[in-house]
Amino acid sequence: MGYFEGFDGTGFWQDSSYALENYVEAPPSQELIASLEEELGGYRLPGSYVALMRAHNGGIPARDCFPMAEPTSWAEDHIAITGILGIGRTKPNSLGGEFGSRFWIDMWEYPDIGVYFADTPSAGHDMLALDYRACGKGGEPSVVHVDQEDDFAITLVAENFEAFVGGLVDDFVYDTSEEDRLAALATVREGSFSPVLLVGLC
């Protein structure tokens, strides 16, 4: 079965020295995939996840934001990720690594709903997971945002992993710095001085 039909993966990954040192694993063998699935609680990794990891096993995406219909502790209209965990054990940020899926469940007490596969700029205060609650351990999980800052609230992100990857956008989509600057200038230009300041100017 093919995945990511029509998906343009050109420039999807940012292979910085940090990404190569902390995220990117060698392509996984079928034996490694099977052993990690068992280690992670018997969850079958989605075929689309395996396909992406066989092409490039973990790393930091250039497109690192996903539009959201519901607000989270990160933003009103989107979430951001730092990296996607590869299938392996040798890098800190891989599924079986030092900061892999079980770390967040065992050490940070994230709910055991599946596999935590993407970290965020909050350094652990929110994570993305493959959620198997509705489909069972052998089914096709949805992607959810789990918010430690909001008592581990769980919010749907995407129907599946393939939809999640295809929906990632560049962070400049949410860059409001220019709008903020223009609004500040308008306030200075059109706003009135406070009575306290006016007294000092007279």
Tab-separated table of C-alpha atoms in Angstrom:
chain	number	residue	atom	x	y	z
A	1	MET	CA	0.000	0.000	0.000
A	2	GLY	CA	1.366	3.409	-0.965
A	3	TYR	CA	1.388	6.447	1.281
A	4	PHE	CA	1.751	10.189	0.851
A	5	GLU	CA	0.443	10.218	-2.711
A	6	GLY	CA	0.993	13.671	-4.187
A	7	PHE	CA	2.980	14.751	-1.125
A	8	ASP	CA	6.000	16.923	-1.943
A	9	GLY	CA	8.695	15.838	0.484
A	10	THR	CA	11.309	18.144	-1.035
A	11	GLY	CA	12.868	20.127	1.772
A	12	PHE	CA	10.627	18.482	4.368
A	13	TRP	CA	13.520	17.729	6.741
A	14	GLN	CA	16.110	20.122	8.179
A	15	ASP	CA	19.222	17.989	8.592
A	16	SER	CA	21.169	20.258	10.914
A	17	SER	CA	23.992	18.865	13.032
A	18	TYR	CA	21.632	18.996	16.026
A	19	ALA	CA	18.977	16.992	14.202
A	20	LEU	CA	21.478	14.380	13.027
A	21	GLU	CA	22.920	14.020	16.525
A	22	ASN	CA	19.639	13.881	18.439
A	23	TYR	CA	16.926	12.553	16.107
A	24	VAL	CA	17.999	10.874	12.887
A	25	GLU	CA	18.431	7.084	13.038
A	26	ALA	CA	19.525	4.612	10.368
A	27	PRO	CA	16.608	3.122	8.379
A	28	PRO	CA	14.809	0.598	10.610
A	29	SER	CA	14.740	-3.122	9.910
A	30	GLN	CA	11.537	-5.106	10.248
A	31	GLU	CA	13.039	-6.791	13.315
A	32	LEU	CA	13.713	-3.437	14.981
A	33	ILE	CA	10.203	-2.223	14.205
A	34	ALA	CA	8.675	-5.357	15.726
A	35	SER	CA	10.800	-5.208	18.871
A	36	LEU	CA	10.059	-1.525	19.422
A	37	GLU	CA	6.342	-2.054	18.931
A	38	GLU	CA	6.470	-4.672	21.685
A	39	GLU	CA	8.568	-2.400	23.906
A	40	LEU	CA	6.140	0.486	23.440
A	41	GLY	CA	3.205	-1.573	24.688
A	42	GLY	CA	2.227	-3.708	21.724
A	43	TYR	CA	1.031	-0.806	19.574
A	44	ARG	CA	1.355	-1.415	15.825
A	45	LEU	CA	2.965	1.634	14.262
A	46	PRO	CA	0.946	3.075	11.357
A	47	GLY	CA	2.078	2.011	7.887
A	48	SER	CA	2.483	5.671	6.915
A	49	TYR	CA	4.765	6.280	9.901
A	50	VAL	CA	6.913	3.285	9.005
A	51	ALA	CA	7.049	4.372	5.357
A	52	LEU	CA	8.210	7.889	6.267
A	53	MET	CA	10.798	6.560	8.714
A	54	ARG	CA	12.187	4.118	6.141
A	55	ALA	CA	12.788	7.088	3.853
A	56	HIS	CA	14.203	9.352	6.602
A	57	ASN	CA	14.188	7.952	10.129
A	58	GLY	CA	13.249	10.839	12.375
A	59	GLY	CA	14.336	14.438	12.425
A	60	ILE	CA	13.297	18.063	12.471
A	61	PRO	CA	10.728	19.075	9.845
A	62	ALA	CA	11.074	22.400	8.041
A	63	ARG	CA	7.284	22.712	8.185
A	64	ASP	CA	6.705	22.570	11.932
A	65	CYS	CA	3.211	23.985	12.556
A	66	PHE	CA	-0.225	22.406	12.277
A	67	PRO	CA	-3.483	24.410	12.100
A	68	MET	CA	-5.902	23.747	14.968
A	69	ALA	CA	-9.618	24.378	15.283
A	70	GLU	CA	-9.359	24.500	19.084
A	71	PRO	CA	-6.934	26.564	21.188
A	72	THR	CA	-4.202	24.923	23.263
A	73	SER	CA	-1.616	26.242	25.707
A	74	TRP	CA	0.646	26.887	22.702
A	75	ALA	CA	-1.643	29.114	20.601
A	76	GLU	CA	-5.228	29.873	19.668
A	77	ASP	CA	-5.048	28.479	16.139
A	78	HIS	CA	-2.083	26.121	15.773
A	79	ILE	CA	0.445	23.869	17.444
A	80	ALA	CA	4.178	23.610	16.806
A	81	ILE	CA	6.527	20.647	16.927
A	82	THR	CA	10.282	20.437	17.440
A	83	GLY	CA	10.864	17.039	15.870
A	84	ILE	CA	9.455	13.658	14.890
A	85	LEU	CA	10.921	10.668	16.717
A	86	GLY	CA	12.522	7.986	14.579
A	87	ILE	CA	12.146	4.231	14.959
A	88	GLY	CA	15.212	3.292	16.982
A	89	ARG	CA	17.013	3.406	20.307
A	90	THR	CA	20.376	5.048	19.594
A	91	LYS	CA	19.358	8.720	19.516
A	92	PRO	CA	17.946	10.569	22.549
A	93	ASN	CA	14.894	11.689	20.594
A	94	SER	CA	13.813	8.408	19.042
A	95	LEU	CA	10.889	6.187	20.008
A	96	GLY	CA	13.066	3.927	22.144
A	97	GLY	CA	15.661	6.535	23.100
A	98	GLU	CA	16.344	8.412	26.315
A	99	PHE	CA	13.448	10.805	25.630
A	100	GLY	CA	11.297	8.323	23.763
A	101	SER	CA	7.635	7.503	24.157
A	102	ARG	CA	7.891	5.531	27.407
A	103	PHE	CA	9.894	8.334	29.047
A	104	TRP	CA	6.925	10.702	28.806
A	105	ILE	CA	4.535	8.106	30.199
A	106	ASP	CA	6.767	6.745	32.963
A	107	MET	CA	8.569	9.906	34.085
A	108	TRP	CA	6.155	12.738	33.231
A	109	GLU	CA	2.963	10.718	33.809
A	110	TYR	CA	1.491	11.418	30.385
A	111	PRO	CA	-1.623	9.268	29.805
A	112	ASP	CA	-0.836	5.846	28.367
A	113	ILE	CA	-2.994	6.169	25.247
A	114	GLY	CA	-0.479	5.013	22.647
A	115	VAL	CA	2.835	6.258	21.273
A	116	TYR	CA	4.284	9.740	21.842
A	117	PHE	CA	6.027	10.538	18.571
A	118	ALA	CA	6.639	14.303	18.358
A	119	ASP	CA	8.044	16.765	20.854
A	120	THR	CA	7.361	20.496	20.987
A	121	PRO	CA	9.105	23.797	21.780
A	122	SER	CA	7.640	23.691	25.313
A	123	ALA	CA	10.290	21.125	26.342
A	124	GLY	CA	7.816	18.509	27.514
A	125	HIS	CA	4.826	20.576	28.569
A	126	ASP	CA	2.868	19.387	25.559
A	127	MET	CA	3.399	16.422	23.240
A	128	LEU	CA	1.871	14.745	20.207
A	129	ALA	CA	0.749	11.131	20.365
A	130	LEU	CA	-0.636	8.375	18.199
A	131	ASP	CA	-3.913	7.719	20.020
A	132	TYR	CA	-5.088	4.073	19.955
A	133	ARG	CA	-8.004	4.392	22.355
A	134	ALA	CA	-10.668	4.134	19.657
A	135	CYS	CA	-8.942	1.736	17.246
A	136	GLY	CA	-7.150	-0.702	19.548
A	137	LYS	CA	-3.450	-1.552	19.516
A	138	GLY	CA	-3.558	-2.979	16.006
A	139	GLY	CA	-5.691	-0.271	14.410
A	140	GLU	CA	-5.060	3.044	12.700
A	141	PRO	CA	-4.534	5.673	15.413
A	142	SER	CA	-5.453	9.324	15.263
A	143	VAL	CA	-2.963	12.072	16.089
A	144	VAL	CA	-3.685	14.046	19.255
A	145	HIS	CA	-2.164	16.902	21.210
A	146	VAL	CA	-1.693	16.170	24.911
A	147	ASP	CA	-1.364	19.278	27.068
A	148	GLN	CA	0.433	18.810	30.360
A	149	GLU	CA	-0.252	22.475	31.164
A	150	ASP	CA	-4.009	21.795	31.033
A	151	ASP	CA	-4.194	18.660	33.200
A	152	PHE	CA	-3.155	16.496	30.207
A	153	ALA	CA	-6.101	17.613	28.067
A	154	ILE	CA	-6.286	15.625	24.821
A	155	THR	CA	-7.243	17.439	21.604
A	156	LEU	CA	-7.648	15.852	18.184
A	157	VAL	CA	-5.076	17.061	15.657
A	158	ALA	CA	-5.502	14.801	12.616
A	159	GLU	CA	-7.408	11.695	11.580
A	160	ASN	CA	-4.162	9.778	11.055
A	161	PHE	CA	-0.405	10.230	10.802
A	162	GLU	CA	-0.407	10.683	7.021
A	163	ALA	CA	-2.940	13.509	7.307
A	164	PHE	CA	-0.838	15.082	10.038
A	165	VAL	CA	2.349	15.112	7.954
A	166	GLY	CA	0.479	16.413	4.914
A	167	GLY	CA	-1.070	19.210	6.969
A	168	LEU	CA	2.138	20.648	8.427
A	169	VAL	CA	2.845	24.244	7.380
A	170	ASP	CA	5.717	26.719	7.707
A	171	ASP	CA	5.814	28.784	10.884
A	172	PHE	CA	5.783	32.037	8.897
A	173	VAL	CA	2.059	31.392	8.322
A	174	TYR	CA	1.570	32.369	11.972
A	175	ASP	CA	4.165	35.154	12.145
A	176	THR	CA	2.238	38.227	13.273
A	177	SER	CA	5.255	40.469	14.003
A	178	GLU	CA	4.520	42.851	11.118
A	179	GLU	CA	0.834	43.142	12.038
A	180	ASP	CA	1.824	43.723	15.668
A	181	ARG	CA	4.262	46.470	14.628
A	182	LEU	CA	1.657	48.236	12.489
A	183	ALA	CA	-0.910	48.026	15.283
A	184	ALA	CA	1.566	49.551	17.749
A	185	LEU	CA	2.361	52.383	15.331
A	186	ALA	CA	-1.353	53.028	14.817
A	187	THR	CA	-1.859	53.203	18.567
A	188	VAL	CA	0.897	55.801	18.914
A	189	ARG	CA	-0.323	57.780	15.895
A	190	GLU	CA	-4.046	57.718	16.635
A	191	GLY	CA	-4.266	57.111	20.349
A	192	SER	CA	-4.656	59.793	22.993
A	193	PHE	CA	-2.277	60.467	25.871
A	194	SER	CA	-3.346	59.531	29.371
A	195	PRO	CA	-4.437	62.375	31.693
A	196	VAL	CA	-1.367	61.789	33.876
A	197	LEU	CA	0.964	62.201	30.920
A	198	LEU	CA	-0.915	65.277	29.660
A	199	VAL	CA	-0.407	66.982	33.055
A	200	GLY	CA	3.331	66.423	32.697
A	201	LEU	CA	3.329	67.849	29.187
A	202	CYS	CA	1.497	71.085	30.152
